[in-house]
PDB file of C-alpha atoms and ligand atoms in Angstrom:
ATOM      1  CA  MET E   1      85.249 -99.327  81.979  1.00 77.00           C
ATOM      2  CA  ALA E   2      83.643 -96.800  84.618  1.00 92.00           C
ATOM      3  CA  ILE E   3      86.460 -97.212  87.339  1.00 96.00           C
ATOM      4  CA  GLN E   4      84.504 -99.220  90.190  1.00 97.00           C
ATOM      5  CA  LEU E   5      84.989 -98.493  94.112  1.00 98.00           C
ATOM      6  CA  GLY E   6      88.037-100.915  95.283  1.00 98.00           C
ATOM      7  CA  ASP E   7      89.194-100.768  91.957  1.00 98.00           C
ATOM      8  CA  ILE E   8      93.015 -99.204  91.762  1.00 98.00           C
ATOM      9  CA  ALA E   9      93.085 -95.116  90.855  1.00 98.00           C
ATOM     10  CA  PRO E  10      94.291 -95.412  87.149  1.00 98.00           C
ATOM     11  CA  ASP E  11      98.205 -93.692  87.553  1.00 98.00           C
ATOM     12  CA  PHE E  12      98.844 -90.291  84.767  1.00 98.00           C
ATOM     13  CA  GLU E  13     100.911 -87.711  84.621  1.00 98.00           C
ATOM     14  CA  GLN E  14     100.083 -84.764  83.934  1.00 98.00           C
ATOM     15  CA  ASN E  15     100.800 -80.957  84.369  1.00 98.00           C
ATOM     16  CA  SER E  16      99.975 -79.083  86.698  1.00 98.00           C
ATOM     17  CA  THR E  17     100.205 -75.376  88.583  1.00 98.00           C
ATOM     18  CA  GLU E  18     103.106 -76.819  90.277  1.00 98.00           C
ATOM     19  CA  GLY E  19     104.125 -78.735  87.655  1.00 98.00           C
ATOM     20  CA  VAL E  20     104.511 -82.126  86.002  1.00 98.00           C
ATOM     21  CA  ILE E  21     102.625 -84.730  88.592  1.00 98.00           C
ATOM     22  CA  ASN E  22     103.072 -88.093  88.581  1.00 98.00           C
ATOM     23  CA  PHE E  23      99.726 -89.245  90.287  1.00 98.00           C
ATOM     24  CA  HIS E  24     101.290 -92.088  92.301  1.00 98.00           C
ATOM     25  CA  GLN E  25     104.559 -91.412  93.409  1.00 98.00           C
ATOM     26  CA  TRP E  26     102.959 -87.555  93.690  1.00 98.00           C
ATOM     27  CA  LEU E  27     100.562 -89.202  96.444  1.00 98.00           C
ATOM     28  CA  GLY E  28     103.081 -91.271  97.834  1.00 98.00           C
ATOM     29  CA  ASP E  29     101.448 -93.079 101.397  1.00 98.00           C
ATOM     30  CA  SER E  30      98.961 -89.754 101.552  1.00 98.00           C
ATOM     31  CA  TRP E  31      94.859 -90.103 101.076  1.00 98.00           C
ATOM     32  CA  GLY E  32      94.059 -88.521  98.208  1.00 98.00           C
ATOM     33  CA  VAL E  33      91.508 -86.266  96.951  1.00 98.00           C
ATOM     34  CA  LEU E  34      91.217 -85.632  92.832  1.00 98.00           C
ATOM     35  CA  PHE E  35      88.532 -83.151  91.623  1.00 98.00           C
ATOM     36  CA  SER E  36      86.833 -81.917  88.752  1.00 97.00           C
ATOM     37  CA  HIS E  37      85.166 -78.982  88.282  1.00 96.00           C
ATOM     38  CA  PRO E  38      83.801 -77.275  85.013  1.00 95.00           C
ATOM     39  CA  ALA E  39      85.910 -74.023  83.836  1.00 95.00           C
ATOM     40  CA  ASP E  40      87.983 -71.706  85.593  1.00 96.00           C
ATOM     41  CA  PHE E  41      86.919 -68.468  86.276  1.00 97.00           C
ATOM     42  CA  THR E  42      83.128 -69.658  87.206  1.00 96.00           C
ATOM     43  CA  PRO E  43      81.069 -68.706  90.003  1.00 97.00           C
ATOM     44  CA  VAL E  44      80.740 -72.192  91.733  1.00 97.00           C
ATOM     45  CA  CYS E  45      84.161 -73.606  91.194  1.00 97.00           C
ATOM     46  CA  THR E  46      85.384 -70.804  92.772  1.00 98.00           C
ATOM     47  CA  THR E  47      83.687 -71.168  95.552  1.00 98.00           C
ATOM     48  CA  GLU E  48      85.470 -74.507  95.963  1.00 98.00           C
ATOM     49  CA  LEU E  49      88.642 -74.451  95.443  1.00 98.00           C
ATOM     50  CA  GLY E  50      88.035 -71.284  98.359  1.00 98.00           C
ATOM     51  CA  LEU E  51      86.830 -73.515 100.359  1.00 98.00           C
ATOM     52  CA  THR E  52      88.728 -76.495 100.097  1.00 98.00           C
ATOM     53  CA  ALA E  53      92.409 -74.396 100.403  1.00 98.00           C
ATOM     54  CA  LYS E  54      90.628 -72.770 104.070  1.00 98.00           C
ATOM     55  CA  LEU E  55      90.846 -76.770 104.742  1.00 98.00           C
ATOM     56  CA  LYS E  56      94.067 -77.702 104.554  1.00 98.00           C
ATOM     57  CA  ASP E  57      94.964 -78.382 108.097  1.00 98.00           C
ATOM     58  CA  GLU E  58      91.715 -80.484 108.216  1.00 98.00           C
ATOM     59  CA  PHE E  59      93.290 -82.599 105.418  1.00 98.00           C
ATOM     60  CA  GLU E  60      97.065 -82.290 106.404  1.00 98.00           C
ATOM     61  CA  ALA E  61      95.440 -83.637 110.327  1.00 98.00           C
ATOM     62  CA  ARG E  62      94.196 -86.583 107.969  1.00 98.00           C
ATOM     63  CA  ASN E  63      97.415 -87.035 105.542  1.00 98.00           C
ATOM     64  CA  VAL E  64      95.266 -86.430 102.878  1.00 98.00           C
ATOM     65  CA  LYS E  65      96.244 -84.495  99.795  1.00 98.00           C
ATOM     66  CA  ALA E  66      94.039 -82.565  97.208  1.00 98.00           C
ATOM     67  CA  LEU E  67      94.005 -82.281  93.668  1.00 98.00           C
ATOM     68  CA  ALA E  68      92.182 -80.242  91.645  1.00 98.00           C
ATOM     69  CA  LEU E  69      91.079 -80.600  87.544  1.00 98.00           C
ATOM     70  CA  SER E  70      89.959 -78.639  85.165  1.00 96.00           C
ATOM     71  CA  VAL E  71      89.924 -78.506  80.757  1.00 96.00           C
ATOM     72  CA  ASP E  72      91.298 -75.386  80.871  1.00 97.00           C
ATOM     73  CA  PRO E  73      95.585 -74.551  80.737  1.00 98.00           C
ATOM     74  CA  VAL E  74      97.934 -74.052  82.801  1.00 98.00           C
ATOM     75  CA  ASP E  75      98.623 -69.962  82.984  1.00 98.00           C
ATOM     76  CA  GLN E  76      94.583 -69.810  82.873  1.00 98.00           C
ATOM     77  CA  HIS E  77      94.913 -71.590  85.526  1.00 98.00           C
ATOM     78  CA  HIS E  78      97.526 -69.674  88.157  1.00 98.00           C
ATOM     79  CA  LYS E  79      95.413 -66.010  86.024  1.00 98.00           C
ATOM     80  CA  TRP E  80      92.289 -67.849  88.015  1.00 98.00           C
ATOM     81  CA  ILE E  81      94.582 -68.463  91.212  1.00 98.00           C
ATOM     82  CA  GLU E  82      94.578 -64.910  91.716  1.00 98.00           C
ATOM     83  CA  ASP E  83      90.608 -64.284  91.588  1.00 98.00           C
ATOM     84  CA  ILE E  84      90.446 -67.617  94.301  1.00 98.00           C
ATOM     85  CA  ASN E  85      93.096 -65.904  97.005  1.00 98.00           C
ATOM     86  CA  ASP E  86      91.598 -62.541  96.285  1.00 98.00           C
ATOM     87  CA  THR E  87      87.789 -63.042  96.522  1.00 98.00           C
ATOM     88  CA  GLN E  88      87.127 -65.988  99.110  1.00 98.00           C
ATOM     89  CA  ASN E  89      90.279 -64.558 101.046  1.00 98.00           C
ATOM     90  CA  THR E  90      92.723 -67.637 101.060  1.00 98.00           C
ATOM     91  CA  ARG E  91      95.615 -68.810 100.008  1.00 98.00           C
ATOM     92  CA  VAL E  92      95.254 -71.734  97.160  1.00 98.00           C
ATOM     93  CA  ASN E  93      97.752 -74.553  98.148  1.00 97.00           C
ATOM     94  CA  PHE E  94      97.123 -77.484  95.972  1.00 98.00           C
ATOM     95  CA  PRO E  95      97.246 -78.261  92.375  1.00 98.00           C
ATOM     96  CA  ILE E  96      95.372 -77.863  89.586  1.00 98.00           C
ATOM     97  CA  LEU E  97      95.660 -80.214  86.700  1.00 98.00           C
ATOM     98  CA  ALA E  98      95.458 -78.094  83.346  1.00 98.00           C
ATOM     99  CA  ASP E  99      93.812 -81.240  81.360  1.00 97.00           C
ATOM    100  CA  GLU E 100      94.042 -79.667  78.633  1.00 97.00           C
ATOM    101  CA  ASP E 101      94.030 -83.198  76.390  1.00 97.00           C
ATOM    102  CA  ARG E 102      91.471 -84.223  78.855  1.00 95.00           C
ATOM    103  CA  LYS E 103      94.115 -87.446  78.976  1.00 97.00           C
ATOM    104  CA  VAL E 104      92.600 -87.542  82.996  1.00 97.00           C
ATOM    105  CA  SER E 105      89.406 -86.002  82.106  1.00 96.00           C
ATOM    106  CA  GLN E 106      88.937 -88.941  79.981  1.00 95.00           C
ATOM    107  CA  LEU E 107      90.748 -91.904  81.621  1.00 97.00           C
ATOM    108  CA  TYR E 108      88.063 -90.650  85.190  1.00 97.00           C
ATOM    109  CA  ASP E 109      85.117 -90.587  83.566  1.00 95.00           C
ATOM    110  CA  MET E 110      84.192 -86.649  83.793  1.00 96.00           C
ATOM    111  CA  ILE E 111      83.173 -86.215  81.197  1.00 94.00           C
ATOM    112  CA  HIS E 112      80.078 -86.669  80.812  1.00 94.00           C
ATOM    113  CA  PRO E 113      78.276 -85.017  77.480  1.00 92.00           C
ATOM    114  CA  ASN E 114      74.910 -85.081  78.005  1.00 90.00           C
ATOM    115  CA  SER E 115      75.296 -82.738  81.138  1.00 92.00           C
ATOM    116  CA  ILE E 116      78.081 -80.755  79.233  1.00 89.00           C
ATOM    117  CA  ALA E 117      79.318 -81.378  75.695  1.00 87.00           C
ATOM    118  CA  THR E 118      82.725 -81.037  75.944  1.00 89.00           C
ATOM    119  CA  LEU E 119      84.391 -79.572  80.203  1.00 91.00           C
ATOM    120  CA  THR E 120      83.779 -82.011  83.195  1.00 92.00           C
ATOM    121  CA  VAL E 121      81.366 -82.184  85.827  1.00 93.00           C
ATOM    122  CA  ARG E 122      82.152 -82.237  88.811  1.00 96.00           C
ATOM    123  CA  SER E 123      83.908 -85.508  89.788  1.00 96.00           C
ATOM    124  CA  LEU E 124      85.846 -86.338  92.606  1.00 98.00           C
ATOM    125  CA  PHE E 125      87.549 -89.482  94.304  1.00 98.00           C
ATOM    126  CA  ILE E 126      88.290 -90.412  97.391  1.00 98.00           C
ATOM    127  CA  ILE E 127      91.580 -92.340  96.882  1.00 98.00           C
ATOM    128  CA  ASP E 128      94.125 -93.881  99.696  1.00 98.00           C
ATOM    129  CA  PRO E 129      97.705 -95.358 100.432  1.00 98.00           C
ATOM    130  CA  GLN E 130      97.438 -98.114  98.151  1.00 98.00           C
ATOM    131  CA  LYS E 131      95.811 -96.191  95.518  1.00 98.00           C
ATOM    132  CA  LYS E 132      92.169 -97.835  95.741  1.00 98.00           C
ATOM    133  CA  VAL E 133      89.017 -95.817  94.804  1.00 98.00           C
ATOM    134  CA  ARG E 134      87.151 -95.313  98.603  1.00 98.00           C
ATOM    135  CA  LEU E 135      84.321 -92.441  97.041  1.00 98.00           C
ATOM    136  CA  ILE E 136      83.152 -91.592  93.617  1.00 98.00           C
ATOM    137  CA  ILE E 137      80.780 -88.403  94.169  1.00 97.00           C
ATOM    138  CA  THR E 138      79.340 -86.634  90.753  1.00 97.00           C
ATOM    139  CA  TYR E 139      77.705 -83.773  91.172  1.00 96.00           C
ATOM    140  CA  PRO E 140      75.970 -81.308  88.253  1.00 95.00           C
ATOM    141  CA  ALA E 141      77.734 -78.236  87.222  1.00 94.00           C
ATOM    142  CA  SER E 142      74.973 -76.296  89.021  1.00 94.00           C
ATOM    143  CA  THR E 143      75.569 -77.893  92.051  1.00 96.00           C
ATOM    144  CA  GLY E 144      78.879 -76.943  94.605  1.00 97.00           C
ATOM    145  CA  ARG E 145      80.492 -79.765  96.563  1.00 97.00           C
ATOM    146  CA  ASN E 146      80.168 -79.957 100.517  1.00 97.00           C
ATOM    147  CA  PHE E 147      83.827 -80.435 101.181  1.00 97.00           C
ATOM    148  CA  ASN E 148      82.701 -81.060 105.204  1.00 96.00           C
ATOM    149  CA  GLU E 149      81.096 -83.408 103.265  1.00 97.00           C
ATOM    150  CA  VAL E 150      84.190 -85.128 102.540  1.00 98.00           C
ATOM    151  CA  LEU E 151      85.859 -85.423 104.869  1.00 98.00           C
ATOM    152  CA  ARG E 152      82.832 -86.941 107.489  1.00 98.00           C
ATOM    153  CA  VAL E 153      83.523 -89.707 104.560  1.00 98.00           C
ATOM    154  CA  ILE E 154      87.356 -89.155 105.096  1.00 98.00           C
ATOM    155  CA  ASP E 155      87.291 -89.376 108.754  1.00 98.00           C
ATOM    156  CA  SER E 156      84.957 -92.382 108.270  1.00 98.00           C
ATOM    157  CA  LEU E 157      86.835 -94.838 106.096  1.00 98.00           C
ATOM    158  CA  GLN E 158      89.860 -93.911 108.663  1.00 98.00           C
ATOM    159  CA  LEU E 159      88.080 -95.366 111.083  1.00 97.00           C
ATOM    160  CA  THR E 160      86.523 -98.215 109.404  1.00 97.00           C
ATOM    161  CA  ASP E 161      89.304 -99.428 108.197  1.00 97.00           C
ATOM    162  CA  ASN E 162      90.978 -99.985 111.855  1.00 94.00           C
ATOM    163  CA  GLU E 163      87.931-100.825 113.766  1.00 95.00           C
ATOM    164  CA  LYS E 164      85.370-103.084 113.370  1.00 97.00           C
ATOM    165  CA  VAL E 165      82.609-101.176 112.637  1.00 98.00           C
ATOM    166  CA  ALA E 166      80.916 -98.761 110.419  1.00 98.00           C
ATOM    167  CA  THR E 167      79.499 -95.556 111.025  1.00 98.00           C
ATOM    168  CA  PRO E 168      75.493 -95.215 110.712  1.00 98.00           C
ATOM    169  CA  GLY E 169      73.865 -92.145 108.719  1.00 98.00           C
ATOM    170  CA  ASN E 170      74.324 -88.561 109.257  1.00 98.00           C
ATOM    171  CA  TRP E 171      76.918 -89.899 111.575  1.00 98.00           C
ATOM    172  CA  GLU E 172      79.650 -87.426 112.924  1.00 98.00           C
ATOM    173  CA  PRO E 173      82.760 -87.731 114.785  1.00 96.00           C
ATOM    174  CA  GLY E 174      82.540 -88.521 117.934  1.00 96.00           C
ATOM    175  CA  ASP E 175      79.029 -90.098 117.483  1.00 98.00           C
ATOM    176  CA  ALA E 176      77.925 -93.632 117.914  1.00 98.00           C
ATOM    177  CA  VAL E 177      79.203 -96.426 115.548  1.00 98.00           C
ATOM    178  CA  VAL E 178      77.353 -99.725 114.401  1.00 98.00           C
ATOM    179  CA  ILE E 179      80.009-103.006 115.225  1.00 98.00           C
ATOM    180  CA  VAL E 180      79.968-104.902 111.913  1.00 98.00           C
ATOM    181  CA  PRO E 181      77.356-107.715 111.876  1.00 96.00           C
ATOM    182  CA  SER E 182      79.492-110.415 111.351  1.00 96.00           C
ATOM    183  CA  LEU E 183      81.273-109.864 114.776  1.00 97.00           C
ATOM    184  CA  GLN E 184      79.022-112.601 116.959  1.00 95.00           C
ATOM    185  CA  ASP E 185      82.255-113.868 119.040  1.00 96.00           C
ATOM    186  CA  LYS E 186      81.598-112.905 122.333  1.00 96.00           C
ATOM    187  CA  ALA E 187      85.020-113.442 123.379  1.00 97.00           C
ATOM    188  CA  GLU E 188      86.091-110.848 120.579  1.00 97.00           C
ATOM    189  CA  LEU E 189      83.102-108.148 121.227  1.00 97.00           C
ATOM    190  CA  ALA E 190      83.610-108.164 124.420  1.00 97.00           C
ATOM    191  CA  GLU E 191      87.590-107.266 124.378  1.00 97.00           C
ATOM    192  CA  ARG E 192      86.766-104.842 121.400  1.00 97.00           C
ATOM    193  CA  PHE E 193      83.592-103.378 122.947  1.00 97.00           C
ATOM    194  CA  PRO E 194      84.855-103.236 126.969  1.00 96.00           C
ATOM    195  CA  GLN E 195      82.291-100.316 126.904  1.00 96.00           C
ATOM    196  CA  GLY E 196      79.554-102.445 126.105  1.00 97.00           C
ATOM    197  CA  TYR E 197      77.007-101.608 123.022  1.00 98.00           C
ATOM    198  CA  ASP E 198      73.585-101.717 122.851  1.00 98.00           C
ATOM    199  CA  GLU E 199      71.772-104.486 120.968  1.00 97.00           C
ATOM    200  CA  VAL E 200      68.147-102.860 119.146  1.00 97.00           C
ATOM    201  CA  ARG E 201      68.248-105.377 117.133  1.00 96.00           C
ATOM    202  CA  PRO E 202      71.455-108.799 116.307  1.00 94.00           C
ATOM    203  CA  TYR E 203      71.955-106.882 113.332  1.00 95.00           C
ATOM    204  CA  LEU E 204      72.205-103.394 115.072  1.00 97.00           C
ATOM    205  CA  ARG E 205      74.596-102.686 117.354  1.00 98.00           C
ATOM    206  CA  LEU E 206      75.168 -99.547 118.461  1.00 98.00           C
ATOM    207  CA  THR E 207      78.496 -98.133 120.639  1.00 98.00           C
ATOM    208  CA  LYS E 208      80.652 -95.191 121.358  1.00 97.00           C
ATOM    209  CA  LEU E 209      84.497 -95.461 120.842  1.00 93.00           C
ATOM    210  CA  ARG E 210      86.456 -93.276 123.322  1.00 68.00           C
TER     211      ARG E 210
HETATM  212  C1  BEZ M   1      80.243 -72.667  88.250  1.00 72.57           C
HETATM  213  O1  BEZ M   1      81.064 -73.589  88.458  1.00 72.57           O
HETATM  214  O2  BEZ M   1      79.639 -71.673  88.780  1.00 72.57           O
HETATM  215  C2  BEZ M   1      79.704 -73.226  87.234  1.00 72.57           C
HETATM  216  C3  BEZ M   1      80.399 -73.932  86.151  1.00 72.57           C
HETATM  217  C4  BEZ M   1      79.905 -74.076  84.793  1.00 72.57           C
HETATM  218  C5  BEZ M   1      78.407 -74.346  84.928  1.00 72.57           C
HETATM  219  C6  BEZ M   1      77.406 -73.590  85.634  1.00 72.57           C
HETATM  220  C7  BEZ M   1      78.165 -72.864  86.540  1.00 72.57           C
END
């Protein structure tokens, strides 16, 4: 059965450009972004991995480890990394899984044969420190992902895990958030949101945090 939100991310052991990775152990107490791309030495993938490398400080600030995957062998990954560093003006600073036997691709349902016969599509999973899957997105080979959006979702998850709020459409950090509809107790509302809130509808209450 396909992986669903809230499931424990399946554990695995697989070779990578930084040696063998035991996934859960490697994640430790960090959040994780596990993402597949179709193949090495392809243009869109080259830009995606370059972008991820450039966001190192942003990932670290959020306690997130990135882990890429393609079904090419590790020696090819290493040659490609030289190209990524050269063409994207960065240094790849995260491991790339060499999923030649397609063990991880199959475990995470990353091969969609009606889209590309044997290669992985652009799957991406955000995994929290409890190893729960919190976001799943799947893009076609022809469309590179927006890694600023990945960071935005992590910001939303980390915020909403700690406050009784949710983030509205197109939310960016610093924007108003919505108070979860299940919170109705007036005393708790006053305690949690001393700054007040705008009740547009009883179920739609907006407030600014900090
Ligand atoms: C790319 O990464 O550029 C790509 C990979 C597979 C199919 C099309 C584009």
